[in-house]
Amino acid sequence: MNPSNFDPRQFRQALGAFTTGVTIVTTRGADGQDYGLTANSFNSVSIDPPMVLWSLNKDSSSAHAFTGSKHFAVHILATDQEHLSNRFAKRGTDKFADLTTTRGHDGVPLLDGCSARFQCRTTYQYEGGDHIILVGEVLAFDRFDSSPLVFHGGGYRRLLEPAATVDQSVYGDNWLGFLLGRAYYQMQLPIRQQLKAMGMSDLDFELLGMLSFGEGKTLTELRRLFEFVGKELLQEQLDTWVNKGLLIPETPVDGAQRIYFTEAGRQLTIEWLAFAKAAEMTALESLDYEEAQQLKLLIGRVIQQTGETLPAHWRKENIWQDNNLWQQPG
Ligand SMILES: Cc1cc2nc3c(=O)[nH]c(=O)nc-3n(C[C@H](O)[C@H](O)[C@H](O)COP(=O)(O)O)c2cc1C
């Protein structure tokens, strides 16, 4: 392909193969107004003297403000600032509304919460086709301890530690099933201990779990759920709960008996869920929000991949009901 018949969309897509961070560049216009836009064309130029550059679309509604101003500030956005990137990529809106800003050189608005920030004096402006290349000398910079937002292939991305830097051998085994199983049992341990202190057995605990996804299951349904995880649910077990006033069987005139929580049973389960949620928080303590989401996403993919032969009664849509206790305020 030669330049005259480039397809602009394909050209953009090819450029999108180059992974960048995301910045918001701000300035104060000659009219005293604040201007800013999202830009990923930012790059470093020189260490001594310290210089950076970015390119500005001539069609941008803030083009006149940047070309007419002697200063600008570049904010390298952090992972949790995607919403700001979107806001500053929208033309003509009041981008600074409700934002707390401080003032830098020449009154340029400075944003907080980013990964790094550079205050610059505009030293050169070059023609660059439909863009203007702005080169700035860095007058001051700040580095903050937050992970940067990443842009690739037209979408936002996150940084992930390369897996090779994680020493797998400390877990004793690198088999995925072992890792998932061990993580599960370790996470459960404090919950189990807590329940034991409340006089509950492992089976009680499992029963709570099954019913917390949705009460109103028949005994047969509960038994089949237990069977699949290699456990047996005995009638006596249910009777104990009923006798303790925690479960109540109800039999509709034309149907099979279904098992419900009593108010006391529901409260106990909500208490148990609070332990479970606390255990999750502890388990994820060494991960930041994004890593935790990624972990869940990846485990979700494994679940999807391995779920093809799952019996229908174990599928989420068949267990999880609107009356589940997980999505109710605890
Ligand atoms: C990730 C991302 C990167 C962008 N990079 C640039 C850039 O380097 N230069 C530019 O002029 N516009 C860039 N844009 C587009 C501007 O942010 C967008 O056109 C914005 O509406 C301009 O605002 P304005 O017209 O109010 O000045 C980018 C947008 C996004 C979402």
Tab-separated table of C-alpha atoms and ligand atoms in Angstrom:
chain	number	residue	atom	x	y	z
A	1	MET	CA	0.000	0.000	0.000
A	2	ASN	CA	1.239	3.497	-0.743
A	3	PRO	CA	0.208	6.630	1.171
A	4	SER	CA	-2.313	7.797	-1.445
A	5	ASN	CA	-4.565	4.779	-0.996
A	6	PHE	CA	-4.152	4.183	2.729
A	7	ASP	CA	-7.424	3.317	4.377
A	8	PRO	CA	-7.496	5.751	7.357
A	9	ARG	CA	-9.247	3.181	9.547
A	10	GLN	CA	-6.665	0.505	8.850
A	11	PHE	CA	-3.864	3.049	9.329
A	12	ARG	CA	-5.309	3.980	12.736
A	13	GLN	CA	-5.604	0.311	13.649
A	14	ALA	CA	-1.988	-0.311	12.715
A	15	LEU	CA	-0.913	2.674	14.811
A	16	GLY	CA	-2.979	1.263	17.661
A	17	ALA	CA	-0.539	-1.651	17.831
A	18	PHE	CA	1.798	0.782	19.558
A	19	THR	CA	0.927	0.611	23.260
A	20	THR	CA	0.966	3.893	25.157
A	21	GLY	CA	-0.079	5.447	28.408
A	22	VAL	CA	-2.892	7.994	28.480
A	23	THR	CA	-2.389	11.644	29.381
A	24	ILE	CA	-4.517	14.714	29.910
A	25	VAL	CA	-2.795	17.866	28.743
A	26	THR	CA	-4.041	21.123	30.245
A	27	THR	CA	-3.417	24.798	29.769
A	28	ARG	CA	-4.902	28.157	30.606
A	29	GLY	CA	-6.029	30.035	27.490
A	30	ALA	CA	-5.417	33.696	26.708
A	31	ASP	CA	-9.112	34.168	27.660
A	32	GLY	CA	-8.331	32.982	31.215
A	33	GLN	CA	-10.326	29.748	30.705
A	34	ASP	CA	-9.039	26.275	31.509
A	35	TYR	CA	-8.532	23.889	28.579
A	36	GLY	CA	-7.591	20.256	28.470
A	37	LEU	CA	-7.769	17.177	26.312
A	38	THR	CA	-6.893	13.519	26.409
A	39	ALA	CA	-3.755	12.668	24.434
A	40	ASN	CA	-1.709	9.523	23.974
A	41	SER	CA	0.791	11.074	21.543
A	42	PHE	CA	2.932	12.142	24.501
A	43	ASN	CA	6.572	11.114	24.515
A	44	SER	CA	9.861	11.960	26.108
A	45	VAL	CA	12.374	13.862	23.985
A	46	SER	CA	15.435	14.846	25.977
A	47	ILE	CA	16.847	14.327	29.456
A	48	ASP	CA	19.216	17.315	29.431
A	49	PRO	CA	17.637	19.716	28.900
A	50	PRO	CA	14.459	17.947	30.068
A	51	MET	CA	11.970	17.996	27.185
A	52	VAL	CA	8.769	16.223	26.177
A	53	LEU	CA	6.389	16.394	23.208
A	54	TRP	CA	2.839	15.593	22.204
A	55	SER	CA	0.768	16.290	19.127
A	56	LEU	CA	-2.417	18.267	18.973
A	57	ASN	CA	-5.135	17.802	16.388
A	58	LYS	CA	-5.670	21.095	14.532
A	59	ASP	CA	-9.421	20.415	14.625
A	60	SER	CA	-9.481	20.231	18.400
A	61	SER	CA	-11.663	22.949	19.890
A	62	SER	CA	-8.842	23.765	22.317
A	63	ALA	CA	-6.143	24.001	19.611
A	64	HIS	CA	-6.061	27.813	19.752
A	65	ALA	CA	-5.593	27.734	23.537
A	66	PHE	CA	-2.556	25.433	23.374
A	67	THR	CA	-0.894	27.136	20.409
A	68	GLY	CA	-1.453	30.537	22.008
A	69	SER	CA	-0.284	29.580	25.479
A	70	LYS	CA	3.286	29.566	26.768
A	71	HIS	CA	2.751	26.696	29.190
A	72	PHE	CA	1.035	23.337	29.427
A	73	ALA	CA	0.913	20.471	31.913
A	74	VAL	CA	0.878	16.765	31.072
A	75	HIS	CA	-0.807	14.352	33.480
A	76	ILE	CA	-0.028	10.662	33.039
A	77	LEU	CA	-3.257	9.019	34.102
A	78	ALA	CA	-3.524	6.308	36.719
A	79	THR	CA	-5.470	3.058	36.299
A	80	ASP	CA	-8.535	4.425	38.079
A	81	GLN	CA	-8.769	7.572	35.913
A	82	GLU	CA	-10.380	6.070	32.829
A	83	HIS	CA	-13.484	8.190	33.498
A	84	LEU	CA	-11.324	11.350	33.359
A	85	SER	CA	-9.764	10.207	30.103
A	86	ASN	CA	-13.252	9.794	28.639
A	87	ARG	CA	-14.358	13.140	29.970
A	88	PHE	CA	-11.390	14.999	28.444
A	89	ALA	CA	-11.778	13.176	25.127
A	90	LYS	CA	-15.259	14.688	24.651
A	91	ARG	CA	-15.360	17.877	22.669
A	92	GLY	CA	-16.974	20.976	24.001
A	93	THR	CA	-18.112	19.747	27.424
A	94	ASP	CA	-17.231	21.512	30.647
A	95	LYS	CA	-14.327	19.186	31.323
A	96	PHE	CA	-13.251	20.795	34.601
A	97	ALA	CA	-16.711	20.823	36.237
A	98	ASP	CA	-16.502	19.501	39.848
A	99	LEU	CA	-12.785	18.799	39.533
A	100	THR	CA	-10.448	20.073	42.191
A	101	THR	CA	-7.463	21.692	40.527
A	102	THR	CA	-4.431	23.516	41.794
A	103	ARG	CA	-2.471	26.070	39.771
A	104	GLY	CA	0.925	25.537	38.225
A	105	HIS	CA	3.201	27.732	36.144
A	106	ASP	CA	1.316	30.568	34.474
A	107	GLY	CA	-1.926	29.444	36.161
A	108	VAL	CA	-2.097	26.159	34.233
A	109	PRO	CA	-4.677	23.847	35.930
A	110	LEU	CA	-3.138	20.790	37.600
A	111	LEU	CA	-5.090	17.591	38.277
A	112	ASP	CA	-4.519	15.196	41.161
A	113	GLY	CA	-4.521	11.420	41.405
A	114	CYS	CA	-2.361	10.777	38.342
A	115	SER	CA	0.799	8.637	38.031
A	116	ALA	CA	3.082	11.512	37.058
A	117	ARG	CA	2.747	15.156	36.105
A	118	PHE	CA	4.976	17.443	34.041
A	119	GLN	CA	4.718	21.239	33.968
A	120	CYS	CA	6.186	22.556	30.756
A	121	ARG	CA	7.076	25.732	28.925
A	122	THR	CA	6.181	25.501	25.238
A	123	THR	CA	9.511	25.782	23.400
A	124	TYR	CA	8.723	24.647	19.840
A	125	GLN	CA	5.680	24.094	17.675
A	126	TYR	CA	6.054	22.091	14.479
A	127	GLU	CA	3.702	21.425	11.598
A	128	GLY	CA	2.757	17.743	11.587
A	129	GLY	CA	0.108	17.218	8.894
A	130	ASP	CA	-3.289	17.519	10.555
A	131	HIS	CA	-1.559	17.844	13.941
A	132	ILE	CA	0.772	20.380	15.548
A	133	ILE	CA	3.710	18.935	17.442
A	134	LEU	CA	4.235	20.769	20.706
A	135	VAL	CA	7.607	20.456	22.381
A	136	GLY	CA	7.944	21.613	25.955
A	137	GLU	CA	10.782	22.116	28.365
A	138	VAL	CA	9.927	20.509	31.688
A	139	LEU	CA	9.988	23.095	34.489
A	140	ALA	CA	8.740	20.815	37.254
A	141	PHE	CA	7.510	17.261	37.617
A	142	ASP	CA	5.815	15.025	40.183
A	143	ARG	CA	5.850	11.256	40.408
A	144	PHE	CA	3.092	9.516	42.326
A	145	ASP	CA	2.875	5.927	43.427
A	146	SER	CA	-0.003	4.726	41.254
A	147	SER	CA	-0.146	2.280	38.402
A	148	PRO	CA	-0.647	3.903	34.961
A	149	LEU	CA	-3.617	3.534	32.630
A	150	VAL	CA	-2.636	1.853	29.356
A	151	PHE	CA	-4.046	2.322	25.842
A	152	HIS	CA	-3.742	-0.325	23.151
A	153	GLY	CA	-5.631	-1.175	19.971
A	154	GLY	CA	-8.201	1.562	20.575
A	155	GLY	CA	-9.045	0.431	24.116
A	156	TYR	CA	-7.950	0.871	27.708
A	157	ARG	CA	-5.759	-1.772	29.256
A	158	ARG	CA	-4.072	-2.400	32.598
A	159	LEU	CA	-0.544	-3.346	33.478
A	160	LEU	CA	-0.067	-6.879	34.726
A	161	GLU	CA	3.101	-8.139	36.358
A	162	PRO	CA	4.834	-10.583	34.026
A	163	ALA	CA	3.978	-14.054	35.360
A	164	ALA	CA	7.629	-15.071	35.151
A	165	THR	CA	8.492	-12.762	38.049
A	166	VAL	CA	6.194	-14.709	40.383
A	167	ASP	CA	8.036	-17.547	42.097
A	168	GLN	CA	5.586	-20.427	41.606
A	169	SER	CA	7.760	-22.876	43.495
A	170	VAL	CA	6.828	-21.302	46.846
A	171	TYR	CA	3.392	-22.919	46.512
A	172	GLY	CA	4.958	-26.356	46.336
A	173	ASP	CA	3.109	-27.291	43.179
A	174	ASN	CA	2.279	-25.508	39.979
A	175	TRP	CA	-0.779	-27.521	38.977
A	176	LEU	CA	-3.737	-25.203	38.518
A	177	GLY	CA	-6.137	-27.494	40.355
A	178	PHE	CA	-3.798	-27.554	43.328
A	179	LEU	CA	-3.454	-23.775	43.329
A	180	LEU	CA	-7.210	-23.201	43.088
A	181	GLY	CA	-7.928	-25.877	45.689
A	182	ARG	CA	-5.330	-24.620	48.111
A	183	ALA	CA	-6.458	-21.016	47.729
A	184	TYR	CA	-10.046	-22.154	48.337
A	185	TYR	CA	-9.295	-24.177	51.461
A	186	GLN	CA	-7.001	-21.531	52.920
A	187	MET	CA	-9.626	-18.882	52.343
A	188	GLN	CA	-12.291	-21.071	53.949
A	189	LEU	CA	-10.269	-21.915	57.022
A	190	PRO	CA	-11.115	-18.818	59.104
A	191	ILE	CA	-14.790	-19.123	58.092
A	192	ARG	CA	-14.841	-22.783	59.135
A	193	GLN	CA	-13.198	-21.982	62.454
A	194	GLN	CA	-15.699	-19.238	63.066
A	195	LEU	CA	-18.606	-21.557	62.310
A	196	LYS	CA	-17.137	-24.290	64.478
A	197	ALA	CA	-17.053	-21.816	67.341
A	198	MET	CA	-20.752	-21.253	66.635
A	199	GLY	CA	-21.324	-25.019	66.914
A	200	MET	CA	-21.692	-25.754	63.209
A	201	SER	CA	-20.265	-28.656	61.231
A	202	ASP	CA	-18.778	-28.656	57.729
A	203	LEU	CA	-22.016	-30.028	56.362
A	204	ASP	CA	-23.987	-27.238	58.020
A	205	PHE	CA	-21.621	-24.875	56.351
A	206	GLU	CA	-22.160	-26.452	52.924
A	207	LEU	CA	-25.901	-26.455	53.433
A	208	LEU	CA	-25.844	-22.784	54.271
A	209	GLY	CA	-23.831	-22.188	51.134
A	210	MET	CA	-26.233	-24.074	48.868
A	211	LEU	CA	-29.295	-22.379	50.300
A	212	SER	CA	-27.691	-18.936	50.282
A	213	PHE	CA	-27.753	-19.105	46.448
A	214	GLY	CA	-31.476	-19.433	46.594
A	215	GLU	CA	-33.849	-21.024	49.092
A	216	GLY	CA	-36.934	-22.987	48.221
A	217	LYS	CA	-35.044	-26.010	46.898
A	218	THR	CA	-36.503	-29.478	47.216
A	219	LEU	CA	-34.665	-32.153	49.170
A	220	THR	CA	-33.950	-33.987	45.903
A	221	GLU	CA	-32.461	-30.846	44.405
A	222	LEU	CA	-30.289	-30.281	47.460
A	223	ARG	CA	-29.168	-33.934	47.473
A	224	ARG	CA	-28.123	-33.734	43.812
A	225	LEU	CA	-26.113	-30.594	44.489
A	226	PHE	CA	-24.337	-32.333	47.355
A	227	GLU	CA	-23.741	-35.498	45.352
A	228	PHE	CA	-21.854	-33.640	42.688
A	229	VAL	CA	-19.277	-32.441	45.223
A	230	GLY	CA	-19.002	-35.949	46.669
A	231	LYS	CA	-21.125	-35.380	49.777
A	232	GLU	CA	-24.287	-36.931	51.080
A	233	LEU	CA	-27.124	-34.939	52.536
A	234	LEU	CA	-29.092	-36.954	55.059
A	235	GLN	CA	-32.642	-36.298	56.136
A	236	GLU	CA	-31.384	-36.178	59.771
A	237	GLN	CA	-29.134	-33.283	58.877
A	238	LEU	CA	-32.069	-31.292	57.606
A	239	ASP	CA	-34.149	-32.336	60.616
A	240	THR	CA	-31.490	-30.969	62.971
A	241	TRP	CA	-31.748	-27.609	61.283
A	242	VAL	CA	-35.507	-27.686	61.322
A	243	ASN	CA	-35.474	-28.621	65.026
A	244	LYS	CA	-33.062	-25.789	65.766
A	245	GLY	CA	-35.573	-23.445	64.164
A	246	LEU	CA	-33.225	-22.454	61.350
A	247	LEU	CA	-34.949	-24.098	58.391
A	248	ILE	CA	-38.576	-24.650	57.603
A	249	PRO	CA	-39.964	-27.105	55.063
A	250	GLU	CA	-43.030	-25.975	53.199
A	251	THR	CA	-45.189	-28.191	51.088
A	252	PRO	CA	-47.468	-26.564	48.541
A	253	VAL	CA	-50.727	-28.408	47.955
A	254	ASP	CA	-49.692	-29.647	44.534
A	255	GLY	CA	-45.948	-29.944	44.816
A	256	ALA	CA	-42.875	-31.344	46.532
A	257	GLN	CA	-41.633	-30.094	49.863
A	258	ARG	CA	-39.310	-27.109	49.601
A	259	ILE	CA	-36.800	-25.882	52.168
A	260	TYR	CA	-36.741	-22.266	53.348
A	261	PHE	CA	-34.817	-20.305	55.955
A	262	THR	CA	-36.610	-19.222	59.075
A	263	GLU	CA	-35.854	-15.635	60.093
A	264	ALA	CA	-33.226	-16.941	62.555
A	265	GLY	CA	-31.708	-19.140	59.824
A	266	ARG	CA	-31.561	-16.216	57.426
A	267	GLN	CA	-29.851	-14.000	60.010
A	268	LEU	CA	-27.305	-16.717	60.741
A	269	THR	CA	-26.587	-17.113	57.047
A	270	ILE	CA	-26.195	-13.365	56.592
A	271	GLU	CA	-23.714	-13.457	59.469
A	272	TRP	CA	-21.880	-16.298	57.734
A	273	LEU	CA	-21.832	-14.293	54.489
A	274	ALA	CA	-20.193	-11.421	56.342
A	275	PHE	CA	-17.372	-13.809	57.364
A	276	ALA	CA	-17.139	-14.995	53.789
A	277	LYS	CA	-16.874	-11.443	52.458
A	278	ALA	CA	-14.272	-10.550	55.074
A	279	ALA	CA	-12.277	-13.659	54.106
A	280	GLU	CA	-12.368	-12.505	50.492
A	281	MET	CA	-11.044	-9.102	51.446
A	282	THR	CA	-8.200	-10.690	53.395
A	283	ALA	CA	-7.414	-13.051	50.519
A	284	LEU	CA	-7.191	-10.154	48.056
A	285	GLU	CA	-5.260	-7.824	50.336
A	286	SER	CA	-2.013	-8.112	48.394
A	287	LEU	CA	-3.736	-7.325	45.072
A	288	ASP	CA	-4.899	-3.914	43.916
A	289	TYR	CA	-8.452	-3.473	42.644
A	290	GLU	CA	-7.514	-4.083	39.040
A	291	GLU	CA	-5.491	-7.224	39.778
A	292	ALA	CA	-8.370	-8.609	41.825
A	293	GLN	CA	-10.774	-8.021	38.927
A	294	GLN	CA	-8.327	-9.653	36.509
A	295	LEU	CA	-7.944	-12.650	38.801
A	296	LYS	CA	-11.712	-13.125	38.954
A	297	LEU	CA	-11.991	-12.672	35.214
A	298	LEU	CA	-9.330	-15.277	34.509
A	299	ILE	CA	-10.747	-17.778	36.982
A	300	GLY	CA	-14.133	-17.092	35.369
A	301	ARG	CA	-12.648	-18.137	32.037
A	302	VAL	CA	-11.357	-21.363	33.540
A	303	ILE	CA	-14.816	-22.006	34.975
A	304	GLN	CA	-16.361	-21.416	31.562
A	305	GLN	CA	-13.801	-23.585	29.831
A	306	THR	CA	-14.210	-26.501	32.203
A	307	GLY	CA	-17.975	-26.206	32.612
A	308	GLU	CA	-19.055	-27.868	29.409
A	309	THR	CA	-19.938	-31.171	31.039
A	310	LEU	CA	-21.383	-29.629	34.191
A	311	PRO	CA	-24.731	-31.238	35.091
A	312	ALA	CA	-27.593	-28.849	34.370
A	313	HIS	CA	-28.615	-28.643	38.028
A	314	TRP	CA	-25.164	-27.236	38.867
A	315	ARG	CA	-25.334	-24.457	36.291
A	316	LYS	CA	-25.464	-21.011	37.780
A	317	GLU	CA	-28.800	-20.190	36.213
A	318	ASN	CA	-30.297	-23.238	37.934
A	319	ILE	CA	-28.861	-22.632	41.411
A	320	TRP	CA	-28.666	-18.881	41.644
A	321	GLN	CA	-32.060	-17.361	42.332
A	322	ASP	CA	-33.362	-13.861	42.812
A	323	ASN	CA	-33.771	-14.556	46.514
A	324	ASN	CA	-30.033	-15.303	46.954
A	325	LEU	CA	-28.476	-13.692	50.011
A	326	TRP	CA	-25.218	-12.615	48.365
A	327	GLN	CA	-26.613	-9.557	46.679
A	328	GLN	CA	-28.544	-8.256	49.618
A	329	PRO	CA	-27.142	-5.693	52.016
A	330	GLY	CA	-25.519	-7.700	54.799
B	1	LIG	C1	-6.832	7.583	24.334
B	1	LIG	C2	-6.990	8.860	23.535
B	1	LIG	C3	-5.873	9.472	23.017
B	1	LIG	C4	-5.977	10.676	22.309
B	1	LIG	N1	-4.851	11.282	21.849
B	1	LIG	C5	-4.937	12.491	21.254
B	1	LIG	C6	-3.756	13.197	20.898
B	1	LIG	O1	-2.640	12.747	21.100
B	1	LIG	N2	-3.911	14.425	20.322
B	1	LIG	C7	-5.146	14.986	20.090
B	1	LIG	O2	-5.203	16.103	19.590
B	1	LIG	N3	-6.278	14.325	20.413
B	1	LIG	C8	-6.205	13.103	21.009
B	1	LIG	N4	-7.329	12.431	21.388
B	1	LIG	C9	-8.632	13.007	21.032
B	1	LIG	C10	-9.021	14.170	21.907
B	1	LIG	O3	-8.945	13.859	23.278
B	1	LIG	C11	-10.457	14.571	21.567
B	1	LIG	O4	-10.499	14.912	20.200
B	1	LIG	C12	-11.010	15.718	22.378
B	1	LIG	O5	-12.371	15.814	22.081
B	1	LIG	C13	-10.421	17.016	22.090
B	1	LIG	O6	-11.120	17.921	22.883
B	1	LIG	P1	-11.413	19.411	22.409
B	1	LIG	O7	-11.957	19.337	21.004
B	1	LIG	O8	-12.385	19.923	23.420
B	1	LIG	O9	-10.093	20.093	22.439
B	1	LIG	C14	-7.253	11.253	22.081
B	1	LIG	C15	-8.376	10.613	22.601
B	1	LIG	C16	-8.244	9.435	23.328
B	1	LIG	C17	-9.468	8.777	23.915
